[in-house]
Coordinates of C-alpha atoms in Angstrom, one line a residue:
X1 CA -88.9 215.0 -189.7
X2 CA -85.9 215.4 -188.3
X3 CA -84.2 219.2 -187.9
X4 CA -80.2 219.8 -188.8
X5 CA -78.0 222.5 -188.1
X6 CA -77.8 225.3 -190.2
X7 CA -74.4 226.3 -192.2
X8 CA -72.5 227.4 -190.8
X9 CA -72.3 231.0 -191.2
X10 CA -68.2 232.5 -192.0
X11 CA -66.9 234.7 -189.6
X12 CA -64.9 236.7 -191.9
X13 CA -68.8 237.5 -193.3
X14 CA -69.9 238.1 -189.0
X15 CA -66.8 239.8 -188.2
X16 CA -65.1 241.3 -190.7
X17 CA -65.7 244.5 -191.9
X18 CA -69.0 245.7 -194.2
X19 CA -69.2 246.9 -197.9
X20 CA -71.2 250.7 -196.6
X21 CA -71.9 251.8 -192.7
X22 CA -72.6 255.4 -190.8
X23 CA -73.7 256.8 -193.9
X24 CA -74.3 260.8 -193.5
X25 CA -75.4 263.6 -195.5
X26 CA -73.2 267.4 -196.3
X27 CA -75.6 270.4 -194.4
X28 CA -76.4 271.1 -197.4
X29 CA -77.1 268.0 -200.2
X30 CA -75.0 268.2 -202.5
X31 CA -72.5 265.2 -201.1
X32 CA -74.1 261.5 -199.7
X33 CA -70.7 259.9 -197.8
X34 CA -70.0 256.4 -195.5
X35 CA -67.5 254.6 -194.1
X36 CA -66.6 251.8 -196.6
X37 CA -63.0 249.3 -197.2
X38 CA -60.0 250.3 -199.9
X39 CA -57.9 248.4 -201.5
X40 CA -56.3 247.5 -197.9
X41 CA -59.7 246.6 -196.7
X42 CA -59.1 249.8 -194.2
X43 CA -62.1 251.6 -193.0
X44 CA -62.3 255.0 -194.8
X45 CA -64.8 257.7 -195.6
X46 CA -66.0 257.9 -198.9
X47 CA -67.8 260.1 -200.7
X48 CA -70.7 260.1 -202.8
X49 CA -72.3 262.9 -205.6
X50 CA -76.1 262.6 -204.3
X51 CA -77.8 261.9 -207.3
X52 CA -74.6 260.5 -209.0
X53 CA -72.1 257.0 -209.5
X54 CA -68.8 258.7 -208.5
X55 CA -68.0 257.4 -205.3
X56 CA -64.9 257.7 -203.5
X57 CA -62.2 257.4 -201.2
X58 CA -61.7 261.0 -199.6
X59 CA -59.0 259.9 -196.7
X60 CA -56.0 257.3 -196.2
X61 CA -56.3 256.0 -192.8
X62 CA -53.6 253.1 -193.0
X63 CA -54.1 251.2 -189.7
X64 CA -57.1 251.5 -187.6
X65 CA -59.4 252.4 -190.1
X66 CA -62.0 255.1 -189.9
X67 CA -64.9 255.0 -187.3
X68 CA -66.1 257.8 -186.1
X69 CA -66.5 261.2 -188.5
X70 CA -69.0 264.4 -188.8
X71 CA -70.2 266.2 -191.2
X72 CA -68.9 270.5 -190.7
X73 CA -70.8 273.9 -191.8
X74 CA -67.8 274.3 -193.7
X75 CA -69.1 273.3 -196.9
X76 CA -65.4 271.1 -198.1
X77 CA -64.7 269.7 -194.9
X78 CA -65.2 266.3 -192.4
X79 CA -63.5 265.2 -189.8
X80 CA -63.0 262.3 -187.8
X81 CA -62.1 261.0 -184.7
X82 CA -59.0 258.2 -184.2
X83 CA -56.8 257.1 -181.2
X84 CA -53.3 255.3 -181.5
X85 CA -53.4 252.1 -181.5
X86 CA -56.9 252.1 -179.0
X87 CA -54.8 254.7 -176.1
X88 CA -57.6 256.3 -176.7
X89 CA -56.2 259.0 -176.9
X90 CA -58.8 261.0 -179.7
X91 CA -57.9 263.0 -182.4
X92 CA -59.2 265.4 -184.6
X93 CA -58.3 265.1 -188.0
X94 CA -59.9 268.2 -190.4
X95 CA -60.3 266.6 -194.9
X96 CA -60.5 268.8 -197.1
X97 CA -64.0 267.2 -199.5
X98 CA -62.6 268.1 -202.9
X99 CA -58.5 267.9 -202.8
X100 CA -58.7 264.9 -199.8
X101 CA -56.5 267.4 -198.1
X102 CA -56.0 266.5 -194.1
X103 CA -54.9 268.0 -191.0
X104 CA -54.6 266.8 -188.0
X105 CA -56.4 269.9 -185.4
X106 CA -55.6 268.4 -182.2
X107 CA -52.1 267.8 -182.7
X108 CA -51.3 267.6 -178.7
X109 CA -49.1 264.4 -177.2
X110 CA -50.8 262.3 -174.6
X111 CA -54.3 264.9 -175.8
X112 CA -57.9 263.2 -175.7
X113 CA -60.1 265.7 -177.5
X114 CA -63.9 265.5 -178.5
X115 CA -66.3 267.4 -180.5
X116 CA -68.3 270.3 -178.0
X117 CA -70.0 271.3 -180.9
X118 CA -69.7 272.4 -184.3
X119 CA -72.9 275.6 -185.7
X120 CA -73.3 276.9 -189.2
X121 CA -73.4 280.8 -187.0
X122 CA -69.2 279.6 -186.8
X123 CA -69.0 277.2 -190.2
X124 CA -65.4 277.2 -190.2
X125 CA -65.0 276.9 -186.5
X126 CA -65.0 274.2 -184.2
X127 CA -65.7 273.9 -180.8
X128 CA -63.4 271.1 -178.5
X129 CA -62.8 268.9 -175.2
X130 CA -58.8 268.7 -174.9
X131 CA -57.3 268.3 -172.1
X132 CA -54.0 269.9 -172.8
X133 CA -52.7 271.7 -169.6
X134 CA -54.2 269.3 -166.9
X135 CA -55.1 265.6 -168.5
X136 CA -57.3 265.1 -166.0
X137 CA -60.1 267.8 -166.7
X138 CA -60.9 269.0 -170.0
X139 CA -60.8 272.9 -171.4
X140 CA -63.0 274.1 -174.4
X141 CA -61.0 275.2 -177.6
X142 CA -62.0 277.1 -180.7
X143 CA -60.8 275.3 -183.7
X144 CA -60.3 276.9 -186.9
X145 CA -60.2 274.6 -189.4
X146 CA -58.4 275.7 -192.4
X147 CA -55.0 275.8 -190.7
X148 CA -55.5 274.6 -187.3
X149 CA -55.6 277.2 -184.8
X150 CA -56.4 276.4 -181.9
X151 CA -57.9 279.3 -179.1
X152 CA -58.8 278.3 -175.5
X153 CA -62.1 279.8 -174.3
X154 CA -62.9 278.1 -172.1
X155 CA -61.7 277.0 -168.6
X156 CA -62.2 274.5 -166.7
X157 CA -61.8 274.5 -162.4
X158 CA -62.0 271.2 -162.7
X159 CA -64.8 269.1 -161.3
X160 CA -66.5 270.2 -164.9
X161 CA -67.0 266.7 -167.5
X162 CA -69.4 268.3 -169.9
X163 CA -69.5 271.9 -171.7
X164 CA -72.3 273.5 -174.0
X165 CA -72.4 275.6 -176.5
X166 CA -74.7 278.4 -178.0
X167 CA -75.1 278.8 -181.7
X168 CA -71.7 280.9 -181.6
X169 CA -70.2 278.3 -179.7
X170 CA -69.8 280.1 -176.5
X171 CA -70.0 277.6 -173.4
X172 CA -73.4 278.3 -171.8
X173 CA -73.7 275.6 -168.8
X174 CA -71.5 273.2 -168.1
X175 CA -72.0 269.6 -165.9
X176 CA -69.4 269.5 -163.3
X177 CA -69.1 266.4 -161.3
X178 CA -69.5 266.8 -157.0
X179 CA -67.8 265.7 -153.7
X180 CA -71.4 264.0 -152.9
X181 CA -71.4 261.4 -156.2
X182 CA -73.8 263.7 -158.0
X183 CA -74.5 266.0 -160.8
X184 CA -74.1 269.7 -160.9
X185 CA -75.9 271.7 -163.5
X186 CA -73.8 275.5 -164.4
X187 CA -74.9 277.9 -166.4
X188 CA -72.7 280.3 -167.7
X189 CA -74.4 284.3 -168.0
X190 CA -73.0 286.9 -170.4
X191 CA -71.0 288.8 -169.1
X192 CA -70.5 286.5 -165.4
X193 CA -67.9 285.4 -163.1
X194 CA -69.2 283.5 -161.9
X195 CA -71.6 280.1 -162.8
X196 CA -75.1 280.0 -162.2
X197 CA -76.5 276.0 -160.3
X198 CA -79.5 275.5 -162.2
X199 CA -80.0 272.1 -161.3
X200 CA -77.8 269.6 -158.5
X201 CA -78.2 266.2 -159.1
X202 CA -77.7 263.8 -156.3
X203 CA -75.9 260.8 -156.4
X204 CA -79.2 258.9 -156.1
X205 CA -80.4 260.9 -159.8
X206 CA -79.6 261.6 -163.0
X207 CA -79.3 263.7 -165.7
X208 CA -77.1 265.9 -168.4
X209 CA -76.7 268.5 -171.6
X210 CA -79.2 267.9 -174.1
X211 CA -77.7 272.0 -175.4
X212 CA -79.2 275.3 -176.7
X213 CA -82.2 276.2 -178.9
X214 CA -80.7 278.4 -182.2
X215 CA -82.2 281.7 -180.4
X216 CA -80.2 280.9 -176.8
X217 CA -83.2 280.8 -174.5
X218 CA -84.4 277.3 -173.8
X219 CA -81.5 274.8 -172.8
X220 CA -82.7 271.5 -173.0
X221 CA -82.1 268.8 -170.4
X222 CA -82.5 265.9 -169.3
X223 CA -83.2 264.6 -165.5
X224 CA -85.0 262.3 -162.9
X225 CA -85.4 264.9 -160.1
X226 CA -89.4 264.3 -159.1
X227 CA -89.7 261.4 -161.2
X228 CA -88.2 257.6 -161.5
X229 CA -87.4 258.0 -165.4
X230 CA -84.9 260.1 -167.8
X231 CA -87.4 263.0 -168.7
X232 CA -86.9 265.9 -171.8
X233 CA -86.7 269.2 -170.4
X234 CA -86.5 272.2 -170.7
X235 CA -84.7 274.9 -169.1
X236 CA -85.5 279.2 -170.0
X237 CA -82.8 281.0 -169.8
X238 CA -84.6 284.2 -168.5
X239 CA -87.3 282.8 -165.7
X240 CA -85.2 279.1 -164.8
X241 CA -88.5 277.7 -165.1
X242 CA -88.6 274.3 -166.3
X243 CA -91.0 272.0 -167.9
X244 CA -90.8 268.3 -169.2
X245 CA -90.9 267.9 -172.9
X246 CA -91.7 264.0 -172.5
X247 CA -91.5 261.5 -169.9
X248 CA -92.3 257.9 -169.2
X249 CA -92.6 256.2 -165.6
X250 CA -90.7 253.8 -166.2
X251 CA -88.1 254.0 -169.0
X252 CA -85.8 256.7 -169.8
X253 CA -85.9 259.1 -173.0
X254 CA -83.1 258.4 -174.6
X255 CA -82.7 259.7 -178.1
X256 CA -83.3 262.9 -179.0
X257 CA -84.0 264.3 -182.4
X258 CA -83.7 268.1 -182.6
X259 CA -84.0 270.8 -185.9
X260 CA -80.9 271.3 -187.5
X261 CA -81.6 274.3 -187.9
X262 CA -83.3 276.3 -184.6
X263 CA -82.3 273.3 -182.2
X264 CA -86.0 272.5 -180.8
X265 CA -87.2 268.7 -179.9
X266 CA -88.8 267.4 -182.8
X267 CA -88.9 263.5 -181.5
X268 CA -87.3 261.5 -178.5
X269 CA -87.2 257.8 -178.6
X270 CA -86.9 255.8 -175.7
X271 CA -85.6 252.1 -175.5
X272 CA -88.5 250.5 -174.0
X273 CA -87.9 246.0 -175.3
X274 CA -87.6 248.3 -179.4
X275 CA -86.5 251.3 -179.8
X276 CA -89.9 253.2 -180.1
X277 CA -90.1 257.1 -180.8
X278 CA -92.3 260.4 -180.0
X279 CA -93.6 262.9 -182.0
X280 CA -93.4 265.9 -180.0
X281 CA -93.1 268.6 -183.5
X282 CA -96.8 268.3 -185.1
X283 CA -94.1 269.1 -187.8
X284 CA -92.5 266.2 -188.1
X285 CA -95.6 263.9 -187.8
X286 CA -96.1 262.9 -191.3
X287 CA -93.0 262.4 -191.7
X288 CA -92.7 259.4 -188.7
X289 CA -96.1 257.4 -190.1
X290 CA -94.3 258.1 -194.0
X291 CA -91.0 256.0 -192.0
X292 CA -93.8 253.3 -190.2
X293 CA -95.2 252.1 -193.4
X294 CA -91.2 252.2 -194.5
X295 CA -90.8 249.7 -191.1
X296 CA -93.6 247.8 -191.7
X297 CA -91.7 246.2 -195.5
X298 CA -88.9 244.7 -193.3
X299 CA -88.1 241.3 -193.9
X300 CA -90.7 240.0 -190.7
X301 CA -91.5 243.2 -189.5
X302 CA -89.2 243.7 -187.5
X303 CA -86.9 246.3 -187.5
X304 CA -86.4 249.9 -185.6
X305 CA -86.5 253.2 -186.6
X306 CA -82.6 255.7 -186.8
X307 CA -82.3 258.8 -187.6
X308 CA -78.8 258.9 -189.0
X309 CA -78.4 262.1 -190.8
X310 CA -80.3 265.8 -192.4
X311 CA -79.5 268.3 -194.5
X312 CA -79.4 271.4 -192.5
X313 CA -82.9 272.8 -193.7
X314 CA -84.7 269.6 -192.2
X315 CA -85.6 268.2 -195.8
X316 CA -83.6 265.5 -196.1
X317 CA -83.0 262.7 -194.0
X318 CA -81.0 259.1 -193.9
X319 CA -82.9 257.0 -192.3
X320 CA -81.7 253.5 -190.5
X321 CA -83.9 249.6 -189.8
X322 CA -82.2 247.8 -188.1
X323 CA -83.4 244.5 -187.6
X324 CA -82.4 241.7 -185.4
X325 CA -81.6 239.1 -187.9
X326 CA -80.5 240.5 -190.7
X327 CA -77.6 243.7 -191.6
X328 CA -79.0 246.9 -191.1
X329 CA -80.6 249.0 -194.3
X330 CA -80.0 252.9 -195.1
X331 CA -82.2 254.4 -197.2
X332 CA -82.6 258.3 -198.7
X333 CA -86.0 260.4 -197.6
X334 CA -87.0 263.2 -199.1
X335 CA -89.8 265.2 -196.9
X336 CA -91.4 267.2 -200.2
X337 CA -92.3 263.9 -201.5
X338 CA -92.8 261.7 -198.7
X339 CA -90.1 259.6 -201.1
X340 CA -88.1 256.9 -199.7
X341 CA -84.7 255.7 -201.9
X342 CA -82.9 252.8 -200.6
X343 CA -79.2 253.5 -200.4
X344 CA -77.4 250.1 -199.1
X345 CA -77.4 247.6 -196.4
X346 CA -74.1 247.1 -194.6
X347 CA -73.6 243.6 -195.2
X348 CA -75.5 242.8 -198.7
X349 CA -73.9 239.0 -197.7
X350 CA -75.7 238.4 -194.6
X351 CA -79.2 238.7 -196.9
X352 CA -80.8 235.3 -197.2
X353 CA -77.5 233.7 -193.8
X354 CA -78.9 231.7 -191.4
X355 CA -79.4 234.2 -188.6
X356 CA -81.7 234.4 -185.9
X357 CA -84.1 235.9 -183.6
X358 CA -83.5 237.3 -180.9
X359 CA -86.5 237.8 -179.0
X360 CA -86.5 240.0 -175.7
X361 CA -87.1 238.2 -171.5
X362 CA -88.8 239.3 -168.5
X363 CA -89.0 237.2 -164.8
X364 CA -88.3 238.5 -162.0
X365 CA -85.0 238.5 -159.1
X366 CA -85.1 237.2 -156.5
X367 CA -86.2 239.8 -154.6
X368 CA -89.7 240.7 -157.3
X369 CA -87.4 243.4 -159.6
X370 CA -88.2 242.8 -163.7
X371 CA -85.7 242.1 -164.6
X372 CA -85.0 242.4 -169.2
X373 CA -83.3 240.9 -170.9
X374 CA -83.0 238.8 -175.0
X375 CA -83.1 235.4 -176.1
X376 CA -81.6 233.9 -178.8
X377 CA -82.0 230.4 -180.5
X378 CA -80.4 228.5 -182.6
X379 CA -82.2 227.4 -186.4
X380 CA -82.3 224.0 -186.6
X381 CA -82.1 222.0 -183.6
X382 CA -84.6 221.8 -181.1
X383 CA -85.6 224.2 -178.6
X384 CA -84.6 221.9 -175.0
X385 CA -81.7 221.1 -172.5
X386 CA -79.0 223.6 -175.4
X387 CA -75.6 223.9 -174.7
X388 CA -76.2 227.6 -173.9
X389 CA -73.5 231.9 -173.8
X390 CA -74.8 233.4 -170.0
X391 CA -73.4 237.0 -172.9
X392 CA -73.0 239.7 -169.6
X393 CA -72.4 243.2 -171.3
X394 CA -70.1 245.7 -169.6
X395 CA -70.6 248.8 -168.0
X396 CA -72.1 248.1 -165.4
X397 CA -73.5 251.6 -167.2
X398 CA -75.1 250.7 -169.7
X399 CA -77.6 247.3 -171.4
X400 CA -78.0 245.2 -174.0
X401 CA -80.5 246.6 -176.9
X402 CA -83.1 244.9 -180.2
X403 CA -80.8 244.1 -183.5
X404 CA -78.4 242.4 -185.0
X405 CA -75.3 241.4 -183.3
X406 CA -72.2 239.8 -184.4
X407 CA -71.5 238.0 -181.0
X408 CA -74.7 236.7 -180.5
X409 CA -74.9 235.2 -183.7
X410 CA -71.7 233.5 -184.4
X411 CA -72.9 231.6 -181.4
X412 CA -76.4 231.1 -182.1
X413 CA -74.7 229.4 -185.6
X414 CA -73.1 227.6 -183.3
X415 CA -75.8 225.9 -181.8
X416 CA -75.9 228.2 -178.4
X417 CA -78.3 229.5 -176.9
X418 CA -77.5 233.1 -176.4
X419 CA -78.9 234.8 -172.8
X420 CA -78.6 238.2 -171.9
X421 CA -79.7 240.2 -169.1
X422 CA -80.3 244.0 -168.4
X423 CA -79.4 243.4 -164.4
X424 CA -79.4 245.8 -161.8
X425 CA -76.7 249.1 -162.7
X426 CA -78.0 249.1 -166.4
X427 CA -79.3 251.7 -168.0
X428 CA -82.0 252.6 -169.0
X429 CA -84.6 251.4 -166.9
X430 CA -84.9 254.6 -164.7
X431 CA -83.1 255.9 -161.0
X432 CA -83.9 253.2 -158.9
X433 CA -83.3 249.9 -161.4
X434 CA -80.0 252.1 -162.1
X435 CA -79.1 252.7 -157.8
X436 CA -80.2 249.7 -157.5
X437 CA -76.9 248.6 -158.5
X438 CA -75.0 249.6 -156.0
X439 CA -72.4 249.0 -154.1
X440 CA -73.2 245.1 -155.3
X441 CA -70.8 244.8 -157.5
X442 CA -70.0 241.1 -157.3
X443 CA -73.3 240.6 -155.1
X444 CA -77.0 241.2 -156.4
X445 CA -76.5 242.5 -160.2
X446 CA -74.6 238.6 -160.0
X447 CA -77.0 237.5 -158.7
X448 CA -79.6 239.2 -161.9
X449 CA -78.1 236.8 -163.6
X450 CA -77.7 233.5 -162.2
X451 CA -81.5 233.9 -161.2
X452 CA -81.6 234.4 -164.8
X453 CA -79.6 231.1 -165.2
X454 CA -82.5 230.1 -163.1
X455 CA -84.6 230.4 -165.3
X456 CA -83.5 229.6 -169.0
X457 CA -82.8 226.4 -167.1
X458 CA -86.3 226.3 -164.8
X459 CA -87.8 227.2 -169.2
X460 CA -86.0 223.7 -170.4
X461 CA -84.5 225.2 -172.7
X462 CA -80.5 225.2 -171.2
X463 CA -78.7 222.5 -170.5
X464 CA -77.6 222.6 -166.6
X465 CA -74.4 221.1 -167.3
X466 CA -73.3 223.5 -170.4
X467 CA -73.6 226.9 -169.9
X468 CA -71.1 229.3 -169.9
X469 CA -70.3 233.0 -169.3
X470 CA -69.0 235.5 -170.8
X471 CA -68.5 238.8 -171.2
X472 CA -66.2 241.9 -171.4
X473 CA -65.1 245.1 -169.6
X474 CA -68.2 244.9 -167.1
X475 CA -68.5 242.0 -168.8
X476 CA -65.0 239.8 -167.5
X477 CA -65.1 240.6 -164.7
X478 CA -68.7 238.7 -164.4
X479 CA -68.1 235.8 -166.1
X480 CA -64.9 236.4 -163.5
X481 CA -66.6 236.9 -160.7
X482 CA -69.3 234.2 -162.1
X483 CA -66.4 231.7 -161.5
X484 CA -65.5 232.2 -158.5
X485 CA -68.0 232.6 -156.4
X486 CA -71.1 230.7 -158.7
X487 CA -68.4 228.1 -160.2
X488 CA -71.1 224.8 -159.4
X489 CA -72.8 227.4 -162.0
X490 CA -70.6 227.3 -165.6
X491 CA -69.4 224.7 -166.9
X492 CA -66.8 227.9 -169.2
X493 CA -66.4 231.1 -169.2
X494 CA -65.0 233.8 -171.3
X495 CA -63.1 236.4 -170.3
X496 CA -63.0 240.0 -172.4
X497 CA -60.3 243.2 -170.7
X498 CA -62.4 241.9 -168.0
X499 CA -61.2 243.7 -164.0
X500 CA -60.1 240.9 -161.7
X501 CA -59.1 243.2 -158.9
X502 CA -60.7 246.0 -157.9
X503 CA -58.7 248.4 -155.8
X504 CA -56.4 248.6 -158.8
X505 CA -58.6 248.9 -161.1
X506 CA -60.2 251.9 -158.8
X507 CA -56.0 253.2 -158.4
X508 CA -55.2 253.5 -162.2
X509 CA -58.8 255.0 -164.0
X510 CA -58.3 257.2 -166.5
X511 CA -56.0 260.4 -165.1
X512 CA -59.5 262.1 -167.8
X513 CA -62.5 260.4 -165.1
X514 CA -61.1 262.3 -162.1
X515 CA -63.8 264.4 -161.5
X516 CA -65.2 260.9 -161.4
X517 CA -64.1 259.4 -158.1
X518 CA -66.7 260.6 -156.8
X519 CA -70.0 258.8 -158.5
X520 CA -67.8 255.8 -158.2
X521 CA -67.3 255.6 -155.1
X522 CA -70.5 255.8 -154.1
X523 CA -72.6 252.8 -156.5
X524 CA -68.7 250.8 -156.3
X525 CA -66.8 251.7 -152.8
X526 CA -64.7 253.6 -151.5
X527 CA -61.5 252.5 -151.5
X528 CA -59.6 255.1 -148.6
X529 CA -62.2 253.3 -146.2
X530 CA -64.0 250.2 -148.0
X531 CA -60.5 248.3 -149.4
X532 CA -61.3 245.4 -147.7
X533 CA -64.7 246.0 -149.4
X534 CA -63.6 246.2 -152.2
X535 CA -61.5 242.3 -152.1
X536 CA -64.0 241.0 -151.3
X537 CA -65.8 241.6 -154.3
X538 CA -62.5 241.3 -156.4
X539 CA -62.4 238.0 -157.9
X540 CA -58.1 237.4 -158.0
X541 CA -58.1 236.6 -154.4
X542 CA -60.5 233.6 -154.8
X543 CA -58.5 232.2 -158.0
X544 CA -57.9 229.0 -156.1
X545 CA -62.2 229.3 -156.5
X546 CA -61.6 229.0 -160.4
X547 CA -61.6 225.8 -161.4
X548 CA -63.4 225.5 -164.7
X549 CA -61.4 227.1 -167.5
X550 CA -61.2 229.6 -168.4
X551 CA -59.4 231.9 -171.6
X552 CA -59.3 235.7 -171.3
X553 CA -58.8 238.3 -174.3
X554 CA -56.6 241.6 -172.8
X555 CA -56.2 245.1 -175.0
X556 CA -52.3 245.7 -174.3
X557 CA -53.3 249.9 -174.8
X558 CA -56.3 249.4 -172.8
X559 CA -56.6 252.9 -170.3
X560 CA -59.6 252.1 -168.2
X561 CA -58.8 248.4 -167.3
X562 CA -55.4 247.4 -168.5
X563 CA -52.6 244.9 -169.0
X564 CA -52.3 244.0 -165.6
X565 CA -56.3 243.2 -164.4
X566 CA -55.8 240.3 -166.3
X567 CA -52.2 239.4 -165.8
X568 CA -53.4 239.6 -162.0
X569 CA -56.1 236.9 -162.4
X570 CA -53.4 235.0 -164.9
X571 CA -51.1 234.9 -162.6
X572 CA -53.1 234.0 -160.0
X573 CA -55.3 230.9 -161.6
X574 CA -51.8 229.1 -162.6
X575 CA -50.1 229.2 -158.9
X576 CA -53.9 228.0 -158.1
X577 CA -53.4 225.5 -160.5
X578 CA -56.2 226.6 -162.6
X579 CA -56.8 226.2 -166.6
X580 CA -56.8 229.3 -168.4
X581 CA -55.6 230.4 -171.0
X582 CA -54.5 234.6 -172.1

């Protein structure tokens, strides 16, 4: 019996715009919205009356398309975010859904804006963070939806990197970066002139705010203090007592599902090898049971459930079922009948295409640390001695997840095995695993990648002479490190917006990252006192060793990894006579 590779899937099918995606319910349940391309193949927000076939676009973006939007509690308005050609200076635009009139709510040049909170108690306003007065800090502003009028209501003292408001859009808590590389959780009681310190997380700990209950008496937050992995906790604002609501010894709490109006936790998810939900509120136990039954009906009985949108009363939900070898499907769920209604899949043309399965893998690092990852093998060929791509995620404080990924499917469809490794420093696996990556850029973090290469080779899956390394952001840096420090392991590399020089990277971080500089000192290295150490982990200074072919792609307006990061390595490699395509 012989086998043969499957037909090639067109690139535009894998990487082009979806037919429809990102559905959302208006708070009153009258409308459903989603993103879809217009006649010029630019993504717009489309509006449909629930139960009707009257879909129409209500935005008219002419360039980059819309990728992020949300409903307000003023039923006639939704808001989308858009930056300028990739500069990440996002503005918020309010769209009147009946007239289509659009207003820039944050029309300030060089300003980056993001939503802090929207509340049904103040339906005609939003609480928005903007760095208008000082590019290095975000203050809080009340913004009126209809008029665009703004009022600054919270002045950032300088170190605050996140603000949390109550139901009346009053900032009641904040996260502030500290000089030791850690974080403070600050409370702002009514009529108090100074904040109260509720919790200090040291550099080796992690924490963050989820939000206040509707009555403002409880703050829900996550933290790793007194534990390895992030737990969900409730803080009584009067007694300051903390109560643990959800935890796992190894995996961090991921998403927290809050009741849309009461804002109390109903369920939490954990990203283990796959996404898993844990119900906290018995009121939604039957709902998750009904949705689990829906998940079991998915192709190959392998799909992960995500809660995408809900009405304010919590009675209508939009859920998604994500697969590894097919498009994401969206369903409308009605709590009163426990019934579901199929809405759409992102790209119906992907159904029936030869998409590969993604398999979770686990193997030990050389020092005994357990590493998790994912392996995707091409269809129709012998699963041995394969050309292989080590695909490295960015961040590095992020992680790879199970599910459909266009780049992975593109590579597998072209005959490559694809290995993704959540190396030390990746998030989701608790603080010990995260901080095992401190000061290990180009060190043990890279050793983990090489241990993955050795593992897949020892399994007989990968041809050791045909392994490429590829990635974006930190993954691009890892590509450069791989070709500079371990050139024998790789046949070639693809670097997408990867830093090449840690010295210049840290000297040119965006102004709004300034409060996080102490964290970079802890996790990467100290620019002021450890220049030689940072040089030793910067591939640009080892370009003479980079003899394997390298392809580099760079965003001209990238504010974090600036164009000079690629220019430096290209210049150095060309000076050394080494092969690079830019």
